[in-house]
Coordinates of C-alpha atoms in Angstrom, one line a residue:
Chain A
X1 CA 46.7 94.1 195.4
X2 CA 49.8 93.8 193.4
X3 CA 51.4 90.7 191.9
X4 CA 54.3 90.6 194.3
X5 CA 52.0 90.5 197.4
X6 CA 49.9 87.8 195.7
X7 CA 52.8 85.7 194.9
X8 CA 54.4 86.0 198.3
X9 CA 51.1 85.0 200.0
X10 CA 50.7 82.1 197.7
X11 CA 54.2 80.9 198.4
X12 CA 53.8 81.3 202.1
X13 CA 50.5 79.5 202.4
X14 CA 51.8 76.6 200.3
X15 CA 54.8 76.3 202.6
X16 CA 53.0 76.3 205.9
X17 CA 51.3 73.1 207.0
X18 CA 47.6 73.7 207.6
X19 CA 47.5 73.2 211.3
X20 CA 50.4 75.5 211.9
X21 CA 48.8 78.0 209.5
X22 CA 45.8 78.3 211.7
X23 CA 47.8 79.2 214.9
X24 CA 50.1 81.5 212.9
X25 CA 47.1 83.4 211.6
X26 CA 45.7 83.7 215.0
X27 CA 49.0 85.0 216.4
X28 CA 49.2 87.5 213.6
X29 CA 45.9 88.9 214.6
X30 CA 45.1 90.7 211.3
X31 CA 42.0 88.7 210.5
X32 CA 38.7 89.9 211.8
X33 CA 36.6 87.5 213.8
X34 CA 34.2 87.1 210.9
X35 CA 37.0 86.4 208.5
X36 CA 38.5 83.8 210.8
X37 CA 35.1 82.1 211.0
X38 CA 34.7 82.1 207.3
X39 CA 37.9 80.1 206.6
X40 CA 37.5 76.4 206.5
X41 CA 40.8 74.8 207.4
X42 CA 39.6 71.4 206.3
X43 CA 39.7 72.4 202.7
X44 CA 42.5 71.4 200.4
X45 CA 45.5 73.8 200.3
X46 CA 44.6 75.4 197.0
X47 CA 41.2 76.3 198.2
X48 CA 42.6 77.8 201.4
X49 CA 45.0 79.8 199.3
X50 CA 42.2 81.2 197.2
X51 CA 40.2 82.1 200.3
X52 CA 43.2 83.9 201.9
X53 CA 44.0 85.7 198.7
X54 CA 40.4 87.0 198.8
X55 CA 40.7 88.1 202.4
X56 CA 44.0 89.8 201.6
X57 CA 42.3 91.7 198.8
X58 CA 39.5 92.7 201.3
X59 CA 41.9 93.9 203.9
X60 CA 44.2 95.5 201.4
X61 CA 47.3 93.8 202.8
X62 CA 50.6 94.8 201.3
X63 CA 54.0 93.0 201.1
X64 CA 54.8 94.5 204.5
X65 CA 51.9 92.6 206.1
X66 CA 52.7 89.3 204.5
X67 CA 56.3 89.5 205.5
X68 CA 55.1 90.1 209.1
X69 CA 53.2 86.8 208.8
X70 CA 56.1 85.0 207.4
X71 CA 58.4 86.2 210.2
X72 CA 55.9 85.0 212.9
X73 CA 55.9 81.6 211.2
X74 CA 59.7 81.3 210.9
X75 CA 60.3 82.5 214.5
X76 CA 57.8 79.9 215.8
X77 CA 59.2 77.2 213.5
X78 CA 62.9 77.8 213.3
X79 CA 64.1 74.3 212.8
X80 CA 64.0 74.2 209.0
X81 CA 66.4 75.0 206.3
X82 CA 70.1 75.1 207.1
X83 CA 71.5 77.4 209.8
X84 CA 75.1 78.5 210.0
X85 CA 76.7 79.9 213.1
X86 CA 79.1 82.9 213.1
X87 CA 81.2 84.3 215.9
X88 CA 82.0 88.0 216.5
X89 CA 85.5 88.7 217.6
X90 CA 87.4 91.3 219.6
X91 CA 84.7 93.4 221.2
X92 CA 85.2 97.1 221.7
X93 CA 84.8 98.4 225.2
X94 CA 81.2 99.3 224.7
X95 CA 80.1 96.0 223.1
X96 CA 78.7 94.7 226.3
X97 CA 76.4 97.7 226.8
X98 CA 74.8 97.7 223.3
X99 CA 71.1 97.7 223.8
X100 CA 68.2 96.9 221.5
X101 CA 67.1 100.2 220.2
X102 CA 70.7 101.2 219.5
X103 CA 71.5 97.9 217.7
X104 CA 68.3 98.2 215.6
X105 CA 69.1 101.7 214.4
X106 CA 72.7 101.0 213.8
X107 CA 72.1 97.8 211.9
X108 CA 69.4 99.2 209.7
X109 CA 71.5 102.3 208.8
X110 CA 74.7 100.4 208.2
X111 CA 73.1 97.8 206.0
X112 CA 71.2 100.4 204.0
X113 CA 74.4 102.3 203.4
X114 CA 75.9 99.1 201.9
X115 CA 73.0 97.8 200.0
X116 CA 70.3 99.8 198.4
X117 CA 67.4 99.1 198.3
X118 CA 67.0 96.7 201.2
X119 CA 64.1 95.7 203.4
X120 CA 65.0 95.0 207.0
X121 CA 62.6 93.9 209.7
X122 CA 63.9 93.5 213.2
X123 CA 61.9 91.8 216.0
X124 CA 62.8 90.9 219.5
X125 CA 61.6 87.5 220.6
X126 CA 60.7 86.7 224.2
X127 CA 63.8 84.7 224.8
X128 CA 66.0 87.7 224.3
X129 CA 66.8 86.7 220.7
X130 CA 66.9 89.5 218.1
X131 CA 65.4 88.3 214.7
X132 CA 66.3 90.1 211.5
X133 CA 64.7 89.5 208.2
X134 CA 66.5 90.9 205.2
X135 CA 65.1 91.1 201.6
X136 CA 67.9 92.1 199.3
X137 CA 67.6 94.4 196.3
X138 CA 70.1 96.0 194.0
X139 CA 70.4 98.9 191.6
X140 CA 68.2 97.0 189.1
X141 CA 65.5 95.5 191.2
X142 CA 63.4 95.9 194.3
X143 CA 64.0 93.8 197.4
X144 CA 63.4 90.2 196.7
X145 CA 60.9 89.0 199.3
X146 CA 60.8 85.5 198.0
X147 CA 64.4 84.8 199.1
X148 CA 64.9 86.5 202.4
X149 CA 67.8 86.0 204.8
X150 CA 67.0 85.4 208.4
X151 CA 69.6 86.4 211.1
X152 CA 69.3 85.6 214.8
X153 CA 71.5 87.3 217.4
X154 CA 71.5 87.4 221.2
X155 CA 72.9 90.8 222.4
X156 CA 75.8 90.6 224.8
X157 CA 76.9 87.3 223.2
X158 CA 79.3 86.9 220.3
X159 CA 77.1 84.5 218.3
X160 CA 75.1 85.1 215.2
X161 CA 73.0 82.4 213.4
X162 CA 72.1 82.9 209.7
X163 CA 70.1 81.0 207.1
X164 CA 69.6 81.5 203.4
X165 CA 72.6 83.8 202.8
X166 CA 74.4 83.8 199.4
X167 CA 78.2 84.3 199.2
X168 CA 77.6 87.7 197.6
X169 CA 75.5 88.9 200.5
X170 CA 77.8 87.5 203.2
X171 CA 80.4 90.3 203.3
X172 CA 77.6 92.9 203.4
X173 CA 75.8 91.3 206.3
X174 CA 79.1 90.7 208.1
X175 CA 80.0 94.4 207.8
X176 CA 76.7 95.6 209.1
X177 CA 76.8 93.2 212.0
X178 CA 80.3 94.0 213.1
X179 CA 79.6 97.7 213.1
X180 CA 76.3 97.6 214.9
X181 CA 77.4 95.2 217.6
X182 CA 80.6 97.1 218.3
X183 CA 83.0 94.2 217.6
X184 CA 86.0 94.2 215.3
X185 CA 85.5 91.1 213.1
X186 CA 83.3 88.2 212.4
X187 CA 84.3 84.6 211.5
X188 CA 82.7 81.4 210.5
X189 CA 82.1 79.3 213.6
X190 CA 82.2 76.0 211.6
X191 CA 78.9 74.9 213.0
X192 CA 75.8 74.2 211.0
X193 CA 72.6 72.2 211.3
X194 CA 69.0 72.1 210.4
X195 CA 67.8 73.0 213.9
X196 CA 68.5 76.5 215.0
X197 CA 67.6 75.6 218.6
X198 CA 70.2 72.8 218.6
X199 CA 73.1 74.9 217.3
X200 CA 72.1 77.8 219.6
X201 CA 71.9 75.5 222.6
X202 CA 75.3 74.0 221.8
X203 CA 77.1 77.3 221.5
X204 CA 75.3 79.0 224.4
X205 CA 75.8 75.9 226.5
X206 CA 72.1 75.6 227.2
X207 CA 72.2 71.9 227.9
X208 CA 73.1 69.8 230.8
X209 CA 76.9 69.8 231.1
X210 CA 78.6 67.3 233.4
X211 CA 81.7 68.1 235.4
X212 CA 83.8 66.0 237.8
X213 CA 82.6 66.3 241.3
X214 CA 83.3 65.0 244.8
X215 CA 79.6 64.9 245.6
X216 CA 77.2 62.2 244.4
X217 CA 76.1 63.0 240.9
X218 CA 72.6 62.5 239.6
X219 CA 74.1 60.1 237.1
X220 CA 74.5 57.5 239.8
X221 CA 70.7 57.4 240.4
X222 CA 69.9 56.2 236.9
X223 CA 67.7 53.1 236.8
X224 CA 69.2 50.9 234.2
X225 CA 67.4 47.8 232.9
X226 CA 69.1 44.6 234.3
X227 CA 69.6 42.1 231.5
X228 CA 71.9 39.6 233.2
X229 CA 72.5 40.2 236.9
X230 CA 75.9 38.5 236.9
X231 CA 77.2 40.5 233.9
X232 CA 75.6 43.6 235.5
X233 CA 77.5 43.1 238.7
X234 CA 80.9 42.5 237.0
X235 CA 80.4 45.5 234.7
X236 CA 78.8 47.9 237.2
X237 CA 81.9 49.9 238.0
X238 CA 83.4 50.1 234.5
X239 CA 79.9 50.9 233.1
X240 CA 79.5 53.7 235.6
X241 CA 83.0 55.1 234.7
X242 CA 82.2 55.0 231.0
X243 CA 78.9 56.8 231.6
X244 CA 80.5 59.5 233.6
X245 CA 83.2 60.0 231.0
X246 CA 80.6 60.0 228.1
X247 CA 78.5 62.5 229.9
X248 CA 81.5 64.7 230.8
X249 CA 82.4 64.8 227.1
X250 CA 78.9 65.3 225.7
X251 CA 76.5 66.3 228.4
X252 CA 73.6 64.8 230.3
X253 CA 69.9 64.5 229.5
X254 CA 68.6 65.8 226.2
X255 CA 71.4 67.0 223.9
X256 CA 71.2 69.6 221.1
X257 CA 70.2 67.8 217.9
X258 CA 73.1 68.0 215.4
X259 CA 72.7 66.1 212.1
X260 CA 76.3 65.7 211.0
X261 CA 79.9 66.3 211.7
X262 CA 82.5 66.6 209.0
X263 CA 86.3 66.0 209.4
X264 CA 88.5 67.0 206.5
X265 CA 91.8 65.1 206.7
X266 CA 94.9 66.5 205.1
X267 CA 97.4 64.1 206.7
X268 CA 100.2 61.9 205.4
X269 CA 99.1 58.4 204.5
X270 CA 100.4 56.0 207.1
X271 CA 100.4 52.4 206.1
X272 CA 103.8 50.9 205.7
X273 CA 102.4 47.9 203.7
X274 CA 101.3 50.3 201.0
X275 CA 104.4 52.0 199.6
X276 CA 102.8 53.8 196.8
X277 CA 100.5 55.8 199.0
X278 CA 103.1 56.5 201.8
X279 CA 105.7 57.7 199.3
X280 CA 103.5 60.4 197.9
X281 CA 104.5 63.9 198.6
X282 CA 101.1 65.5 199.0
X283 CA 99.0 64.8 202.0
X284 CA 96.2 62.3 201.7
X285 CA 92.9 64.1 201.5
X286 CA 89.9 62.4 203.0
X287 CA 86.5 63.6 204.0
X288 CA 84.8 61.8 206.9
X289 CA 81.2 62.5 207.7
X290 CA 79.2 61.3 210.6
X291 CA 75.5 61.6 210.1
X292 CA 72.6 60.9 212.4
X293 CA 69.2 62.2 213.5
X294 CA 70.8 63.1 216.8
X295 CA 74.6 62.9 216.4
X296 CA 75.6 63.9 219.9
X297 CA 73.2 61.4 221.4
X298 CA 74.7 58.7 219.2
X299 CA 78.3 59.6 220.1
X300 CA 77.5 59.7 223.8
X301 CA 75.9 56.2 223.5
X302 CA 79.0 54.9 221.7
X303 CA 81.2 56.1 224.5
X304 CA 78.9 54.9 227.3
X305 CA 78.4 51.5 225.8
X306 CA 82.1 51.0 225.1
X307 CA 82.0 51.1 221.3
X308 CA 84.1 54.2 221.3
X309 CA 87.0 54.0 223.8
X310 CA 87.0 56.2 226.9
X311 CA 88.3 58.7 227.8
X312 CA 86.5 60.1 224.7
X313 CA 89.0 61.2 222.0
X314 CA 89.3 64.9 221.6
X315 CA 88.3 64.5 218.0
X316 CA 84.8 63.7 219.1
X317 CA 84.6 65.7 222.3
X318 CA 85.6 68.8 220.4
X319 CA 82.2 68.9 218.8
X320 CA 80.4 70.1 222.0
X321 CA 83.5 71.6 223.6
X322 CA 84.3 74.0 220.8
X323 CA 80.8 74.1 219.5
X324 CA 81.7 73.2 215.9
X325 CA 80.9 70.4 213.5
X326 CA 83.4 71.0 210.7
X327 CA 87.1 70.3 211.3
X328 CA 90.2 70.3 209.2
X329 CA 92.9 68.0 210.5
X330 CA 96.5 68.3 209.4
X331 CA 99.8 66.7 210.5
X332 CA 101.3 69.9 211.8
X333 CA 99.7 69.8 215.2
X334 CA 98.8 73.1 216.8
X335 CA 98.2 75.6 214.1
X336 CA 95.5 78.0 213.0
X337 CA 92.4 77.9 215.1
X338 CA 90.4 76.0 212.6
X339 CA 92.3 72.8 213.4
X340 CA 91.1 70.4 216.0
X341 CA 94.5 69.7 217.6
X342 CA 94.5 73.0 219.4
X343 CA 92.5 72.5 222.6
Chain B
X1 CA 74.5 -30.4 250.4
X2 CA 73.5 -26.7 251.5
X3 CA 75.7 -24.6 253.7
X4 CA 74.1 -23.3 256.9
X5 CA 75.5 -20.1 258.5
X6 CA 74.0 -19.4 261.9
X7 CA 73.5 -15.7 263.0
X8 CA 76.1 -14.1 265.3
X9 CA 78.7 -16.6 264.3
X10 CA 82.3 -15.5 265.1
X11 CA 83.1 -16.2 261.5
X12 CA 84.0 -14.3 258.3
X13 CA 80.8 -12.1 258.1
X14 CA 81.3 -10.7 261.6
X15 CA 84.9 -10.1 260.8
X16 CA 84.0 -8.3 257.7
X17 CA 81.4 -6.1 259.5
X18 CA 84.0 -5.3 262.2
X19 CA 86.4 -4.2 259.5
X20 CA 83.7 -2.1 258.0
X21 CA 83.0 -0.3 261.3
X22 CA 86.7 0.4 261.8
X23 CA 87.0 1.8 258.3
X24 CA 84.1 4.1 258.9
X25 CA 85.4 5.5 262.2
X26 CA 88.8 6.0 260.5
X27 CA 87.2 8.3 257.9
X28 CA 85.5 10.4 260.5
X29 CA 88.5 10.9 262.7
X30 CA 90.7 12.7 260.0
X31 CA 87.6 14.8 259.2
X32 CA 87.4 15.9 262.7
X33 CA 91.1 16.7 262.8
X34 CA 90.9 18.9 259.8
X35 CA 87.7 20.5 261.1
X36 CA 89.5 21.4 264.3
X37 CA 92.4 22.9 262.3
X38 CA 89.8 25.0 260.4
X39 CA 88.2 26.3 263.5
X40 CA 91.5 27.1 265.2
X41 CA 92.6 29.1 262.1
X42 CA 89.3 31.0 262.2
X43 CA 89.8 31.8 265.8
X44 CA 93.2 33.2 265.0
X45 CA 91.8 35.3 262.2
X46 CA 89.0 36.6 264.3
X47 CA 91.4 37.4 267.1
X48 CA 93.6 39.4 264.7
X49 CA 90.6 41.3 263.4
X50 CA 89.5 42.1 266.9
X51 CA 93.0 43.4 267.7
X52 CA 92.9 45.4 264.5
X53 CA 89.6 46.9 265.3
X54 CA 90.7 47.7 268.9
X55 CA 93.7 49.5 267.5
X56 CA 91.5 51.5 265.1
X57 CA 89.2 52.5 268.0
X58 CA 92.2 53.6 270.0
X59 CA 93.6 55.6 267.1
X60 CA 90.1 57.1 266.5
X61 CA 89.9 58.1 270.2
X62 CA 93.3 59.8 270.0
X63 CA 92.3 61.5 266.8
X64 CA 89.2 62.8 268.4
X65 CA 91.1 64.1 271.3
X66 CA 93.7 65.7 269.0
X67 CA 90.9 67.2 266.8
X68 CA 89.2 68.7 269.9
X69 CA 92.4 70.4 270.9
X70 CA 93.2 71.5 267.4
X71 CA 89.8 72.9 266.8
X72 CA 90.0 74.8 270.1
X73 CA 93.4 76.1 269.1
X74 CA 92.2 77.5 265.8
X75 CA 89.0 78.9 267.3
X76 CA 90.6 80.7 270.3
X77 CA 94.2 80.9 269.1
X78 CA 95.3 79.7 272.6
X79 CA 98.7 78.4 273.5
X80 CA 99.0 74.6 273.0
X81 CA 98.1 72.7 276.1
X82 CA 101.3 71.3 277.4
X83 CA 99.8 68.3 279.2
X84 CA 98.3 66.8 276.0
X85 CA 101.5 67.3 274.1
X86 CA 103.5 65.4 276.7
X87 CA 101.2 62.4 276.6
X88 CA 101.6 62.2 272.8
X89 CA 105.3 62.6 272.9
X90 CA 105.8 59.1 274.2
X91 CA 105.9 57.8 270.6
X92 CA 106.9 60.9 268.6
X93 CA 106.6 59.2 265.1
X94 CA 103.1 57.9 266.0
X95 CA 102.1 61.3 267.4
X96 CA 103.3 63.1 264.2
X97 CA 101.3 60.7 262.1
X98 CA 98.2 61.1 264.3
X99 CA 98.6 64.9 264.1
X100 CA 98.7 64.7 260.3
X101 CA 95.7 62.5 260.2
X102 CA 93.8 64.8 262.5
X103 CA 94.8 67.8 260.4
X104 CA 93.6 65.9 257.3
X105 CA 90.2 65.3 258.8
X106 CA 90.0 68.9 259.9
X107 CA 90.7 70.1 256.4
X108 CA 88.1 67.7 254.9
X109 CA 85.5 68.9 257.3
X110 CA 86.4 72.5 256.5
X111 CA 86.0 71.8 252.7
X112 CA 82.7 70.1 253.3
X113 CA 81.5 73.0 255.4
X114 CA 82.7 75.4 252.6
X115 CA 80.7 73.4 250.1
X116 CA 77.6 73.5 252.2
X117 CA 77.6 77.3 252.6
X118 CA 78.0 77.6 248.8
X119 CA 81.7 78.3 248.6
X120 CA 83.9 76.8 245.9
X121 CA 84.6 73.1 245.5
X122 CA 87.9 72.1 244.0
X123 CA 88.7 68.6 243.0
X124 CA 91.7 67.0 241.3
X125 CA 91.0 65.5 237.9
X126 CA 93.0 63.5 235.4
X127 CA 95.5 62.1 237.9
X128 CA 96.5 65.6 239.1
X129 CA 96.9 67.1 235.7
X130 CA 93.9 69.3 236.2
X131 CA 91.4 70.6 238.7
X132 CA 87.7 71.2 238.5
X133 CA 86.3 74.3 240.4
X134 CA 82.6 74.5 241.1
X135 CA 81.1 77.9 242.0
X136 CA 77.7 78.0 243.5
X137 CA 75.4 81.0 243.2
X138 CA 72.7 82.0 245.6
X139 CA 70.4 84.9 246.2
X140 CA 68.2 85.7 249.1
X141 CA 68.9 82.4 250.8
X142 CA 68.0 80.3 247.7
X143 CA 70.6 78.3 245.9
X144 CA 70.6 78.9 242.2
X145 CA 72.8 77.5 239.4
X146 CA 76.3 76.1 239.9
X147 CA 79.0 76.9 237.4
X148 CA 82.1 74.8 236.7
X149 CA 85.6 75.4 235.4
X150 CA 88.0 72.7 234.4
X151 CA 91.5 74.0 234.6
X152 CA 94.7 72.4 233.2
X153 CA 97.5 72.8 235.8
X154 CA 100.6 72.3 233.6
X155 CA 102.5 74.0 232.0
X156 CA 100.4 77.0 233.0
X157 CA 96.9 77.4 234.4
X158 CA 94.5 77.3 231.5
X159 CA 90.7 76.9 231.5
X160 CA 90.0 73.9 229.2
X161 CA 86.2 73.6 229.7
X162 CA 83.5 75.6 231.5
X163 CA 79.8 76.2 231.6
X164 CA 80.0 79.9 232.3
X165 CA 77.5 81.7 229.9
X166 CA 79.1 83.6 227.0
X167 CA 77.9 87.0 228.2
X168 CA 80.0 86.8 231.4
X169 CA 83.4 88.2 230.2
X170 CA 85.5 85.2 231.4
X171 CA 88.5 85.9 229.2
X172 CA 88.9 89.5 230.3
X173 CA 88.4 88.5 234.0
X174 CA 91.2 85.9 233.6
X175 CA 93.5 88.6 232.3
X176 CA 92.5 91.3 234.7
X177 CA 92.8 89.3 237.9
X178 CA 96.0 87.6 236.7
X179 CA 94.8 84.0 237.1
X180 CA 98.3 82.6 236.8
X181 CA 99.6 84.2 239.9
X182 CA 96.5 84.8 242.0
X183 CA 93.8 82.3 241.2
X184 CA 92.0 83.2 244.4
X185 CA 91.3 86.7 243.3
X186 CA 90.2 85.5 239.9
X187 CA 87.8 83.1 241.5
X188 CA 86.5 85.7 243.9
X189 CA 85.9 88.2 241.0
X190 CA 84.2 85.5 238.9
X191 CA 82.1 84.5 241.8
X192 CA 81.0 88.1 242.3
X193 CA 80.0 88.4 238.6
X194 CA 78.1 85.1 238.6
X195 CA 76.4 85.7 241.9
X196 CA 75.3 89.2 240.8
X197 CA 74.0 87.9 237.5
X198 CA 72.2 85.1 239.3
X199 CA 70.7 87.7 241.7
X200 CA 69.5 90.0 238.9
X201 CA 68.1 87.0 237.0
X202 CA 66.2 85.9 240.1
X203 CA 64.8 89.3 240.7
X204 CA 63.5 89.5 237.1
X205 CA 61.9 86.1 237.5
X206 CA 60.2 87.2 240.7
X207 CA 59.0 90.5 239.1
X208 CA 57.4 88.4 236.4
X209 CA 55.8 86.0 238.9
X210 CA 54.7 88.3 241.6
X211 CA 53.7 91.4 239.7
X212 CA 51.5 90.5 236.9
X213 CA 50.2 94.0 236.6
X214 CA 53.7 95.3 235.7
X215 CA 54.7 94.7 232.1
X216 CA 58.3 93.9 231.4
X217 CA 59.1 95.7 228.2
X218 CA 62.7 94.9 227.8
X219 CA 65.4 92.9 229.4
X220 CA 68.5 91.2 228.1
X221 CA 70.4 87.9 228.7
X222 CA 72.8 89.5 231.1
X223 CA 69.9 91.1 233.0
X224 CA 71.8 94.4 232.9
X225 CA 68.8 96.4 231.8
X226 CA 65.2 96.3 232.8
X227 CA 62.4 98.4 231.4
X228 CA 59.0 98.1 233.0
X229 CA 55.6 99.7 232.4
X230 CA 53.7 100.7 235.5
X231 CA 50.1 101.9 235.7
X232 CA 49.2 104.5 238.2
X233 CA 45.9 103.6 239.9
X234 CA 43.1 106.0 239.4
X235 CA 44.1 108.0 236.4
X236 CA 45.6 104.9 234.8
X237 CA 48.6 106.9 233.7
X238 CA 51.4 104.8 232.3
X239 CA 54.9 105.2 233.7
X240 CA 57.9 103.7 231.9
X241 CA 60.7 102.7 234.3
X242 CA 64.2 102.0 233.1
X243 CA 66.7 100.3 235.5
X244 CA 70.3 100.2 234.3
X245 CA 72.6 97.8 236.0
X246 CA 75.9 99.0 234.6
X247 CA 77.9 97.5 237.5
X248 CA 77.8 93.8 236.7
X249 CA 79.1 92.9 240.1
X250 CA 76.0 94.2 241.9
X251 CA 72.4 93.2 242.1
X252 CA 71.1 96.7 242.5
X253 CA 70.8 99.2 239.6
X254 CA 73.1 102.1 239.0
X255 CA 70.5 104.3 237.4
X256 CA 66.7 104.6 237.7
X257 CA 64.8 106.7 235.2
X258 CA 61.0 107.4 234.9
X259 CA 59.1 108.6 231.8
X260 CA 55.5 109.4 231.7
X261 CA 52.8 111.1 229.6
X262 CA 52.2 113.1 232.8
X263 CA 55.3 115.3 232.6
X264 CA 55.1 116.4 236.2
X265 CA 55.0 112.8 237.6
X266 CA 58.7 111.9 237.6
X267 CA 59.5 115.1 239.6
X268 CA 56.8 114.6 242.2
X269 CA 58.1 113.9 245.7
X270 CA 56.4 110.5 245.7
X271 CA 58.1 109.3 242.6
X272 CA 61.4 110.8 243.7
X273 CA 61.1 108.6 246.7
X274 CA 60.3 105.6 244.4
X275 CA 63.5 106.4 242.5
X276 CA 65.7 106.1 245.6
X277 CA 63.7 103.1 246.7
X278 CA 64.5 101.3 243.5
X279 CA 68.2 102.2 243.8
X280 CA 68.4 100.7 247.2
X281 CA 65.9 97.8 247.3
X282 CA 65.8 94.7 245.1
X283 CA 63.2 95.5 242.4
X284 CA 60.7 92.7 243.3
X285 CA 60.6 93.9 246.9
X286 CA 60.5 97.6 245.9
X287 CA 57.4 97.0 243.7
X288 CA 55.6 95.4 246.7
X289 CA 56.2 98.6 248.7
X290 CA 55.2 100.8 245.8
X291 CA 52.0 98.8 245.4
X292 CA 51.3 99.2 249.1
X293 CA 51.8 102.9 249.0
X294 CA 49.3 103.1 246.1
X295 CA 51.7 104.4 243.6
X296 CA 51.3 101.5 241.2
X297 CA 48.5 99.1 240.3

């Protein structure tokens, strides 16, 4: 068993928490029943690693097998690392009929034309997501399996989610994706987060959106805790209106968990009591970051409790509406699509 | 030495007590007067309310009559009944107003009925600056998801928010059906796409639920392709069945293809029949028939 395989397995076992390791190994299915029995999961990690290395030697596993295991782990535990969303633009006529086998072949062949050597593994998950694992090599070295890039794409949608991609690798990946999905271009969707499921749900609108309706909405049936019945009565209608507007802006129920939103301001400084600042030619550059364990939930609560005024300002409601959490705001109003002024 | 005041003397005490009684009665008399005023005012108010309610009942009765004749008119497209018209003409302004009110209730009922049968709902939003259209989807008598579009009305029609999934080509539908001039045709086409998608999705769900012996090998988010693995009872031959739904406005496939280790199988008369069955019947129902016929496990 070569060094590379050994190192990869060591790294992987170190990374995976013990309980999850057990289920992942079971799912992988490459251990015999006897081997499974022989592994004591209550041991400390280093002992487990030794045992698994021994089993690896027994079964003559190669890098290929270990990367399989790694992929299973990442697919089942996607909410780690930093994921970035990209959007494919301008579909060709046959973009909507690209099917899995075609995509797999095309992607592998295009990428290997651009980068050699490269190790590509493609797997279709039960929820229609196509997972791609890429280990990059170059003319001097073999594919580096210790720093793979993971890509997730749902066919027939323009969205691609990527983690662990360097700036050098980005144009190569973009090219391969554009050609194999039959689109004309790809751009940064300005959405990032630690949870793949959250940014995916946000872009694919897989959460409970609320729209204005004539017919009684489920929001009305909420049981709210009554603190002071007199205040409650006075505030019932305004509170219901705020809740409706907050939910229309952000959604109802459980919201995708974003961790941050960043606004980059490049606007003129406006405070007439401060002449030095207002007289400057260049715009005032400012970076505003909202951070939270569940940003959309917090913002919705701000709006429904009255901390943020309603109707919700487009600056905040653009996060779910446009599916992005990075905005550049300038004075010029409607401009390039990266600015939030353009609805 | 000591004063001695006999009881019931016609002196100061009795005078004082007489004054006291008088004062008391004086207090109660003004109270009574204001109480009477109160009650009189209440009677007036109640009378007014009664008259108002009576007038409402009358209007309602006339509205009912008008509605009946209006509904009859639109159902049978008869000539207007002259007698009813004449009665109403007594007070023409009143009758016009009544007619408008009746028409309003008629339209409201129509919209409600439309909503119940799963047609579009449209409501005004943001003080008339926008509308929100709700499109319901249904398949085989079961209501499925509802999709919404929030549309800005000025300066041109523009979709500002929606929950249509990204694999439905909303933008190209907007352009193709020319939403600006013919929103009805745009909504009809969109509804077709959404209902067909909902139907295909529902069929896939039912295949997975009802036919555990059939393995779904491939499907996609748009449910425009379905690849299943059948097992033929007896020899346990595997048959790979591909259904292509290239027409996204339909719930039935445009192409059915069989592949099997047994090369003769796809050309056999039984399986040729299965091919046309799958082209014409929703897949979950077709599989039930194929099971009954003993073609699949």
